[in-house]
């Protein structure tokens, strides 16, 4: 006897109800998968941003500047060139970028504003930031040592000052020895990230210019970029052992936004996922319970003929599995189609809190998640079916047959 | 002759203590090996209730009964299931065919449950399909059959495993004469070859005439047999 064939006949016998069950599961699954795919891509891009802005491994000095205390301006990492040389020799390391952080006032004519500045290796800096640091109005050549040093401004900061590319501006800052320093610079271009804290208040210049301005060869941090992010912890541990008086962190420890968003999304999507699962379970178990209850006469007959309960359960669970497999296949295809359509349409998300710009919606298609979620739903259908069968077999044979 | 079935003061009441309906009251009789026993009685007299109890698909409220000398009250649920599977063939009033099974599968099902070899199943089912004039219907589903055809499949399903006890609840109700005859012929054969006993509720004079003995029910009580 071909039980599979009999299960198929039973499923087709009840086409309308089966169709509604299929649709509930398929739509529920698609919602879960698309939501999850969006979450995964968001996590991934936040990790990407964290790694690109901070580096995979970061070296900072343990002790704050004795004069400037807890301020943004910390030029305490000395002897960093030796560390840089050493790291260049490691084939896991792609780039080692020094960054000197300083702060002060920037003015153009009678307009002035507070700034947070970084002295960096400009070309390399833009390379590692990739699409997350965009520029406009760039002069050529830019941020290269010249008679008048160059700077780049955050787009909004330039707007505040009414400055355009080519303008001359004055930087004022305080050195570690307490004296103040002043430098006339040329605006060589603008950059923007979509994060107001950066675009409204920061400027960038070459490390050479910063060194001149601050009269110090020290930097604030050394950012290490690796070929593979998986090496981060190994490198961190190695450096922490080898170097003294410094703190070595991985990007994970500095990816504050990523961790914040992740814990928020995990909760939101977790609860949403749970709700969808419960709704699917309730809807499906309701339909299945009704469908199986209406077959109590058949169940009673099987029982009257001496069929063991195990056989009866097996039949109904086989049907549930077939429905579950068909429904989840449809759901996965649906999720796959929706994800691809959204990715191709290049839709934009509205700006998240703390951002001025939205970002493109991208939905990951993760086959392990597809199959695990489908398995969960198939189990749900099987459980619903099991419960319904148990209830239907509890009706006495005579009652069910009359 | 050995006793196949012995009922000892069987009663069946439905409902609670106050307004309970007594469907059967103090029924005692015996059915011997190889005996054909007809149960007569108007509608509502308790025939189905009695047959359900004898077929181990219902329990009496009082009294005990013995199948091949074994007290049914002592049997566990799964032992009853085994008896139903192995020893009892039930012909239901409303056929009760499995909707998703073909005629062939419906008839083969009891053999499958009893672990009969596939070759043997095929042989037996084909033979019985032939006897019952159903061979052209073997691949059809129950919903594609006429009432009479369904009843014949129901009869074939009950007889295929050659049970010791066949219980039939008004089996000829929708059988035409020719097939009723074929069915009875088959029952007689079973009866001769294996000593099967038959308990048949019927109004049909043709069927009753073929029985060895008849008992009459009225309002759940046994009328003294003539
Ligand atoms: N599940 C039940 N609940 C209450 N009364 C029942 C039930 N089943 C049968 N009866 C009653 O028991 C009596 C006998 O019914 P039944 O055995 O079906 O008679 P018959 O088969 O001779 O027509 C009838 O009065 C019927 O109404
Ligand atoms: Mg009846």
XYZ file of C-alpha atoms and ligand atoms in Angstrom:
656
model
C 0.000 0.000 0.000
C 1.419 3.328 -1.011
C 0.854 5.595 1.967
C 2.418 8.544 0.193
C -0.112 8.256 -2.613
C -2.961 7.932 -0.120
C -1.706 11.009 1.745
C -1.637 12.915 -1.553
C -5.199 11.852 -2.344
C -6.308 13.062 1.076
C -4.583 16.397 0.560
C -6.125 16.892 -2.875
C -9.529 15.823 -1.570
C -9.563 18.895 0.647
C -8.115 21.361 -1.845
C -9.648 24.605 -0.566
C -8.616 24.088 3.021
C -5.189 22.878 2.014
C -4.747 25.953 -0.172
C -5.514 28.280 2.731
C -3.091 26.379 4.977
C -0.429 26.559 2.276
C -0.939 30.293 1.885
C -0.809 31.029 5.625
C 2.453 29.128 6.003
C 3.999 30.437 2.797
C 3.203 34.093 3.567
C 4.305 33.718 7.207
C 7.549 32.114 6.146
C 8.211 34.744 3.487
C 7.662 37.500 6.076
C 10.063 35.824 8.493
C 12.711 35.299 5.839
C 12.522 38.777 4.329
C 12.633 40.376 7.809
C 15.568 38.231 8.755
C 17.345 38.967 5.474
C 16.956 42.695 6.079
C 18.260 42.308 9.626
C 21.277 40.341 8.456
C 22.193 42.894 5.822
C 21.797 45.739 8.331
C 24.108 43.981 10.796
C 26.570 43.327 8.077
C 26.720 46.913 6.873
C 26.998 48.225 10.456
C 29.895 45.865 11.046
C 31.376 46.982 7.774
C 31.092 50.648 8.792
C 32.623 49.917 12.204
C 35.544 48.078 10.658
C 36.119 50.682 7.997
C 36.033 53.665 10.345
C 38.020 52.192 13.222
C 40.116 49.448 11.664
C 40.048 45.778 12.582
C 42.487 46.246 15.446
C 43.140 49.563 17.194
C 46.097 50.580 19.341
C 45.626 53.467 21.774
C 47.683 54.734 24.657
C 46.591 53.821 28.160
C 47.245 57.192 29.752
C 45.274 60.325 28.902
C 47.108 63.540 28.060
C 48.245 65.107 31.349
C 47.325 68.656 30.256
C 44.261 68.160 28.075
C 42.799 65.408 30.266
C 39.722 63.706 28.909
C 39.363 65.893 25.830
C 39.070 64.678 22.256
C 42.634 65.781 21.638
C 44.859 62.943 22.745
C 48.343 62.769 21.342
C 49.834 60.165 23.587
C 50.886 57.310 21.347
C 54.595 57.683 20.754
C 57.010 55.420 18.945
C 54.225 54.271 16.707
C 56.451 54.149 13.627
C 58.265 51.113 15.032
C 54.956 49.335 15.580
C 53.901 50.273 12.077
C 57.097 48.803 10.616
C 56.620 45.630 12.588
C 53.003 45.262 11.451
C 53.858 45.847 7.813
C 56.011 42.749 8.008
C 52.995 40.651 8.997
C 51.334 39.254 5.894
C 47.894 39.234 7.560
C 48.065 43.029 7.773
C 46.804 45.131 4.870
C 47.232 48.694 6.153
C 48.421 50.457 9.281
C 46.999 53.971 9.545
C 48.087 56.564 12.102
C 45.452 59.034 13.290
C 46.114 62.173 15.311
C 43.015 63.668 16.918
C 42.890 67.308 17.889
C 40.348 70.035 18.474
C 40.034 73.758 18.333
C 38.373 76.654 16.501
C 38.131 77.150 12.769
C 37.289 80.537 11.314
C 36.599 82.196 8.024
C 36.419 85.963 8.263
C 34.181 86.726 11.209
C 32.547 83.285 11.287
C 34.017 80.599 13.460
C 33.130 77.173 14.802
C 34.453 74.464 17.078
C 35.969 71.531 15.223
C 37.214 68.030 15.899
C 40.095 67.272 13.586
C 42.035 64.245 12.457
C 45.509 64.160 11.021
C 45.574 61.172 8.739
C 47.091 59.533 5.700
C 44.401 60.992 3.388
C 44.610 58.660 0.381
C 44.627 55.550 2.549
C 41.876 56.962 4.724
C 39.503 57.355 1.783
C 40.480 53.942 0.501
C 39.522 52.174 3.739
C 36.303 54.110 4.199
C 35.137 53.225 0.713
C 31.499 54.109 0.039
C 30.895 55.258 3.617
C 32.920 58.461 3.194
C 31.845 60.419 0.160
C 33.461 63.613 -1.090
C 32.475 66.640 -3.108
C 34.271 69.605 -4.637
C 37.652 67.987 -4.355
C 40.685 69.988 -5.529
C 43.475 68.244 -7.333
C 46.013 67.732 -5.842
C 44.537 67.646 -2.362
C 45.843 67.180 1.157
C 49.394 67.027 -0.097
C 52.093 69.082 1.571
C 52.262 72.448 -0.164
C 53.011 76.038 0.716
C 49.546 76.415 2.168
C 48.442 73.234 3.957
C 45.139 71.672 2.864
C 42.208 70.556 4.933
C 38.879 68.895 4.145
C 35.719 69.811 6.003
C 32.580 67.986 6.890
C 29.926 69.249 4.495
C 27.720 70.846 7.166
C 30.669 72.438 8.951
C 31.681 74.096 5.676
C 28.111 75.325 5.295
C 28.152 76.756 8.823
C 31.296 78.690 7.945
C 30.066 79.615 4.487
C 33.253 78.118 3.105
C 33.720 76.741 -0.397
C 36.577 74.808 -1.911
C 39.661 76.976 -2.379
C 38.871 79.315 0.539
C 41.542 80.120 3.086
C 40.639 79.359 6.697
C 42.356 79.706 10.066
C 42.786 76.867 12.533
C 43.434 77.594 16.190
C 44.327 74.891 18.663
C 46.078 74.263 21.931
C 49.268 72.270 22.163
C 50.083 69.734 24.865
C 52.443 72.197 26.512
C 49.540 74.624 26.944
C 50.618 77.142 24.279
C 48.260 77.946 21.451
C 48.959 77.478 17.821
C 47.490 78.935 14.660
C 47.654 77.882 11.037
C 46.210 79.232 7.790
C 44.887 76.422 5.637
C 43.201 75.978 2.279
C 39.866 74.145 1.953
C 40.579 71.350 -0.533
C 37.259 69.549 -0.494
C 34.223 68.366 1.465
C 33.194 64.991 2.750
C 30.021 63.566 4.219
C 28.951 60.384 5.938
C 25.289 60.967 6.786
C 26.128 61.049 10.478
C 25.555 64.607 11.782
C 28.225 64.385 14.503
C 30.807 63.840 11.793
C 29.458 66.078 9.037
C 28.733 69.044 11.357
C 31.887 69.134 13.415
C 34.881 67.411 11.880
C 37.734 68.201 9.594
C 40.529 66.155 8.147
C 44.063 67.012 7.233
C 47.302 65.220 6.522
C 49.316 63.902 9.441
C 52.155 66.214 8.357
C 49.942 69.284 8.734
C 48.685 68.069 12.103
C 52.231 67.464 13.266
C 53.193 71.015 12.299
C 50.115 72.514 13.951
C 50.481 70.537 17.151
C 54.259 70.397 17.262
C 54.161 66.723 18.213
C 55.062 63.472 16.479
C 52.664 61.551 18.694
C 49.355 60.247 17.408
C 46.078 59.247 19.053
C 45.592 55.806 17.602
C 47.001 53.338 15.174
C 44.318 51.613 13.115
C 45.224 48.248 11.675
C 43.362 46.889 8.667
C 43.612 43.185 7.989
C 43.138 41.051 4.923
C 40.684 38.918 6.833
C 38.549 40.110 9.688
C 38.756 36.654 11.286
C 42.369 37.420 12.242
C 41.326 40.390 14.414
C 41.441 38.620 17.757
C 44.710 36.813 17.027
C 46.410 40.088 16.080
C 44.931 41.889 19.053
C 46.254 39.266 21.444
C 49.648 39.247 19.791
C 49.990 43.037 20.029
C 48.705 43.223 23.572
C 51.468 40.794 24.565
C 54.207 42.523 22.597
C 53.483 46.192 23.316
C 53.641 47.855 26.666
C 51.624 50.749 28.033
C 48.985 50.567 25.300
C 45.501 49.176 24.935
C 44.776 47.013 21.923
C 41.143 46.652 20.916
C 39.283 44.866 18.156
C 36.660 46.542 16.006
C 34.000 44.628 17.960
C 34.892 46.515 21.130
C 34.488 49.842 19.386
C 31.423 49.054 17.263
C 29.014 50.775 19.584
C 26.350 51.531 16.991
C 26.452 47.981 15.701
C 25.910 46.548 19.169
C 23.147 49.031 19.957
C 21.268 48.446 16.718
C 21.821 44.714 16.974
C 20.357 44.416 20.452
C 17.432 46.602 19.379
C 16.754 44.720 16.144
C 17.256 41.339 17.775
C 14.496 42.240 20.156
C 12.167 43.815 17.591
C 12.606 41.140 14.960
C 12.693 38.411 17.587
C 9.320 39.462 18.953
C 7.917 39.995 15.469
C 9.166 36.581 14.409
C 7.641 35.003 17.469
C 4.319 36.720 16.770
C 4.336 35.533 13.166
C 5.142 32.000 14.328
C 2.331 32.064 16.872
C -0.152 33.466 14.345
C 0.849 30.821 11.803
C 0.619 28.121 14.452
C -2.825 29.245 15.612
C -4.211 29.684 12.107
C -2.764 26.420 10.866
C -3.682 24.387 13.925
C -7.197 25.747 13.683
C -7.620 24.697 10.050
C -5.891 21.386 10.601
C -7.898 20.654 13.734
C -11.104 21.282 11.828
C -9.975 19.232 8.838
C -8.943 16.290 10.988
C -12.007 16.548 13.198
C -14.179 16.273 10.115
C -12.375 13.048 9.318
C -13.114 11.507 12.712
C -15.418 8.990 11.034
C -12.516 7.785 8.905
C -10.281 7.662 11.969
C -12.910 5.675 13.856
C -13.226 3.254 10.943
C -9.469 2.710 10.838
C -9.574 2.111 14.558
C -12.560 -0.258 14.292
C -10.641 -2.256 11.707
C -7.905 -2.746 14.287
C -5.421 -0.119 13.108
C -2.864 0.717 15.777
C -2.866 4.390 16.845
C 0.739 4.703 15.635
C -0.374 3.975 12.077
C -3.159 6.568 12.284
C -0.780 9.204 13.642
C 1.775 8.343 10.985
C -0.777 8.872 8.220
C -1.816 12.291 9.445
C 1.735 13.376 10.177
C 2.763 12.291 6.702
C 0.044 14.521 5.287
C 1.212 17.372 7.535
C 4.793 16.915 6.323
C 3.726 17.003 2.685
C 1.678 20.156 3.249
C 4.540 21.670 5.262
C 7.125 20.897 2.603
C 4.946 22.238 -0.200
C 4.082 25.376 1.799
C 7.639 26.145 2.863
C 8.884 25.577 -0.673
C 6.380 28.168 -1.885
C 7.316 30.458 1.042
C 11.025 30.232 0.278
C 10.451 30.968 -3.397
C 8.247 33.910 -2.402
C 10.898 35.278 -0.014
C 13.572 34.764 -2.662
C 11.522 36.648 -5.252
C 10.629 39.511 -2.871
C 14.246 39.863 -1.709
C 15.565 39.984 -5.235
C 12.897 42.452 -6.320
C 13.679 44.780 -3.378
C 17.419 44.509 -4.003
C 16.973 45.310 -7.680
C 14.568 48.196 -7.017
C 17.239 49.911 -4.866
C 14.664 51.167 -2.384
C 15.896 53.496 0.363
C 15.251 53.185 4.070
C 14.349 56.452 5.841
C 17.200 57.943 7.882
C 17.594 56.072 11.156
C 17.879 58.008 14.430
C 21.179 59.893 14.567
C 21.536 59.934 10.786
C 20.616 62.529 8.202
C 20.468 60.136 5.295
C 18.683 56.909 4.577
C 20.474 53.881 3.288
C 19.641 51.416 0.556
C 17.492 48.477 1.616
C 19.272 45.264 0.980
C 17.872 41.867 1.882
C 20.204 38.955 2.305
C 19.234 35.523 1.080
C 20.710 33.132 3.591
C 19.961 29.526 2.670
C 20.792 28.129 6.130
C 18.216 30.515 7.606
C 15.751 29.589 4.863
C 15.994 25.903 5.631
C 16.083 26.217 9.417
C 13.026 28.504 9.477
C 11.214 26.165 7.083
C 12.033 23.227 9.331
C 10.601 25.112 12.303
C 7.367 25.749 10.381
C 7.142 22.143 9.204
C 7.548 21.042 12.815
C 4.796 23.519 13.747
C 2.428 21.939 11.224
C 3.351 18.445 12.400
C 2.743 19.395 16.035
C -0.620 20.989 15.133
C -1.505 17.854 13.214
C -0.436 15.590 16.060
C -2.580 17.474 18.567
C -5.581 17.454 16.207
C -5.195 13.723 15.561
C -4.952 13.035 19.266
C -8.172 14.951 19.880
C -9.938 13.206 17.007
C -8.885 9.740 18.204
C -10.270 10.498 21.640
C -13.801 10.596 20.253
C -15.279 7.133 20.870
C -15.504 4.936 17.780
C -19.255 4.464 18.096
C -19.890 8.182 18.463
C -17.725 8.998 15.483
C -19.420 6.404 13.313
C -23.004 7.360 14.171
C -19.615 -27.210 19.225
C -17.397 -24.667 20.962
C -18.850 -21.399 22.091
C -17.643 -18.488 20.012
C -19.405 -15.724 21.837
C -21.230 -15.700 25.138
C -23.147 -12.695 26.431
C -23.913 -12.592 30.119
C -26.542 -10.071 31.203
C -25.325 -7.251 28.991
C -26.890 -3.837 29.517
C -26.192 -0.503 27.875
C -27.407 2.821 29.104
C -26.783 6.212 27.522
C -26.689 9.482 29.375
C -26.544 10.369 33.078
C -28.189 8.717 36.061
C -31.468 10.669 36.007
C -32.670 10.731 32.412
C -30.703 7.855 31.010
C -31.816 5.860 27.994
C -31.587 2.123 28.278
C -30.563 0.826 24.859
C -29.978 -2.768 25.959
C -31.203 -4.548 29.017
C -30.038 -7.855 30.404
C -29.102 -9.510 27.125
C -27.749 -13.048 27.337
C -27.188 -15.490 24.500
C -24.461 -17.642 23.010
C -23.157 -17.989 19.514
C -21.402 -21.231 18.705
C -18.579 -21.858 16.285
C -19.880 -21.872 12.747
C -23.303 -20.561 13.648
C -25.303 -18.051 11.624
C -27.359 -15.918 13.964
C -29.810 -13.298 12.756
C -30.856 -10.405 14.963
C -34.228 -8.964 14.152
C -35.951 -5.980 15.546
C -37.499 -2.662 14.586
C -35.442 0.464 14.202
C -34.248 1.751 17.554
C -34.560 -1.607 19.242
C -30.818 -1.725 20.011
C -29.437 -3.933 17.213
C -26.543 -1.638 16.348
C -25.704 -1.121 19.991
C -25.568 -4.855 20.538
C -23.415 -5.473 17.465
C -20.994 -2.700 18.408
C -20.489 -4.287 21.796
C -19.997 -7.713 20.241
C -17.533 -6.222 17.751
C -15.445 -4.694 20.562
C -15.995 -1.130 19.429
C -18.305 -0.269 22.315
C -18.468 -1.200 25.969
C -21.491 -2.452 27.888
C -22.608 -0.581 31.007
C -23.171 -3.870 32.819
C -22.501 -7.515 32.289
C -19.631 -9.302 30.617
C -19.167 -11.238 27.450
C -16.695 -13.832 26.340
C -14.959 -14.238 23.028
C -13.604 -17.773 22.622
C -13.918 -18.088 26.357
C -11.940 -14.941 27.157
C -13.598 -12.223 29.207
C -13.637 -9.098 27.071
C -13.888 -6.879 30.146
C -10.384 -8.018 31.086
C -8.834 -6.978 27.773
C -6.721 -3.867 27.469
C -7.404 -1.288 24.765
C -4.582 -2.572 22.615
C -5.661 -6.192 23.074
C -9.135 -5.250 21.871
C -7.498 -3.582 18.893
C -5.664 -6.816 18.125
C -8.897 -8.839 18.333
C -10.622 -6.440 15.978
C -7.735 -6.632 13.561
C -7.306 -10.405 13.637
C -10.533 -12.105 14.597
C -13.486 -9.859 13.852
C -14.822 -8.775 10.493
C -17.248 -5.863 10.773
C -19.673 -4.960 8.030
C -20.897 -1.438 8.736
C -24.353 -0.213 7.972
C -22.918 2.870 6.276
C -20.091 1.000 4.552
C -17.379 3.172 6.119
C -14.901 2.808 3.273
C -11.688 4.817 3.519
C -12.250 7.688 1.063
C -8.645 8.024 -0.088
C -8.203 4.313 -0.737
C -9.192 2.579 -3.950
C -11.495 -0.422 -3.925
C -8.450 -2.671 -4.099
C -6.711 -0.871 -1.235
C -9.812 -0.857 0.947
C -10.165 -4.594 0.606
C -6.426 -5.251 0.975
C -6.118 -3.084 4.078
C -7.063 -5.693 6.748
C -4.551 -8.140 5.257
C -1.873 -5.474 5.346
C -2.664 -4.788 8.999
C -2.260 -8.470 9.746
C 1.135 -8.614 8.080
C 0.130 -10.893 5.201
C 2.758 -11.246 2.462
C 2.198 -8.884 -0.501
C 1.947 -11.775 -2.955
C -0.712 -13.430 -0.871
C -2.557 -10.113 -0.500
C -2.605 -9.645 -4.248
C -3.878 -13.157 -4.846
C -6.579 -13.022 -2.191
C -7.839 -9.565 -3.108
C -7.985 -10.348 -6.804
C -9.916 -13.511 -6.119
C -12.415 -11.744 -3.890
C -12.819 -8.836 -6.318
C -13.772 -11.448 -8.866
C -16.237 -13.227 -6.599
C -17.915 -9.952 -5.647
C -18.049 -8.731 -9.240
C -15.835 -5.735 -8.498
C -12.777 -6.378 -10.669
C -13.672 -3.539 -13.065
C -13.828 -1.205 -10.056
C -10.516 -2.090 -8.436
C -8.867 1.267 -9.101
C -11.887 3.413 -8.310
C -12.295 5.478 -5.191
C -15.375 4.947 -2.974
C -17.006 8.193 -4.157
C -17.062 6.809 -7.698
C -19.105 3.756 -6.678
C -22.826 3.119 -6.388
C -24.303 2.353 -2.993
C -24.499 -1.349 -3.794
C -20.899 -1.460 -4.944
C -19.777 0.262 -1.780
C -21.639 -2.245 0.325
C -19.962 -5.089 -1.549
C -16.549 -3.548 -0.932
C -17.508 -3.295 2.742
C -18.471 -6.953 2.798
C -15.291 -7.959 0.972
C -13.181 -5.961 3.419
C -14.783 -7.733 6.367
C -14.402 -11.201 4.881
C -10.960 -10.982 3.242
C -9.047 -11.884 6.387
C -11.297 -14.902 7.090
C -12.234 -13.798 10.582
C -13.620 -16.092 13.255
C -16.507 -13.754 13.878
C -18.308 -11.696 11.261
C -20.632 -8.972 12.441
C -22.918 -7.363 9.920
C -25.174 -4.416 10.649
C -27.955 -4.646 8.054
C -25.582 -5.681 5.258
C -28.171 -6.349 2.589
C -29.822 -2.982 2.932
C -28.401 -1.763 -0.329
C -27.441 -5.005 -2.000
C -29.309 -6.283 -4.987
C -30.451 -9.850 -4.893
C -27.685 -11.316 -7.013
C -24.900 -9.780 -4.979
C -26.583 -10.421 -1.687
C -26.627 -13.991 -2.775
C -22.931 -13.938 -3.734
C -22.104 -12.395 -0.373
C -24.048 -14.996 1.517
C -22.457 -17.735 -0.564
C -19.087 -16.427 0.454
C -20.078 -16.273 4.082
C -21.276 -19.842 3.908
C -17.954 -20.920 2.431
C -16.031 -19.147 5.176
C -18.305 -20.714 7.631
C -17.628 -24.227 6.310
C -13.894 -23.847 5.806
C -12.921 -21.948 8.933
C -15.818 -22.380 11.280
C -16.532 -18.641 11.176
C -19.560 -17.481 13.155
C -21.958 -14.803 11.948
C -24.001 -12.243 13.751
C -26.252 -10.438 11.319
C -28.766 -7.707 11.993
C -31.269 -7.684 9.173
C -34.843 -7.177 8.101
C -34.272 -9.052 4.874
C -36.265 -12.280 4.794
C -33.806 -13.682 2.267
C -30.943 -13.178 4.685
C -32.849 -14.347 7.708
C -33.855 -17.525 5.890
C -30.209 -18.338 5.386
C -29.467 -18.133 9.089
C -29.455 -21.053 11.470
C -31.214 -19.196 14.230
C -32.693 -15.812 14.928
C -33.215 -13.714 18.008
C -35.492 -10.729 18.308
C -34.865 -7.448 20.047
C -37.574 -5.106 21.207
C -36.849 -1.941 23.143
C -33.453 -3.275 24.102
C -34.778 -6.538 25.436
C -34.545 -9.993 24.024
C -37.791 -11.594 22.995
C -37.883 -15.262 23.819
C -36.685 -17.131 20.777
C -39.152 -19.546 19.245
N -24.957 7.685 21.393
C -26.236 7.520 21.835
N -26.691 8.342 22.803
C -27.957 8.196 23.276
N -28.801 7.277 22.826
C -28.401 6.426 21.865
C -27.081 6.518 21.314
N -26.943 5.561 20.370
C -28.132 4.907 20.337
N -28.988 5.429 21.221
C -30.362 4.948 21.497
O -30.303 3.589 21.777
C -31.384 2.923 21.205
C -30.919 1.800 20.298
O -30.316 2.335 19.131
P -29.661 1.411 18.011
O -28.801 0.407 18.659
O -29.028 2.292 17.004
O -30.918 0.707 17.358
P -31.094 0.007 15.949
O -29.740 -0.249 15.386
O -31.831 -1.234 16.262
O -31.888 0.939 15.102
C -32.197 3.967 20.479
O -33.270 4.392 21.327
C -31.249 5.095 20.291
O -31.911 6.330 20.297
Mg -28.929 0.261 13.534
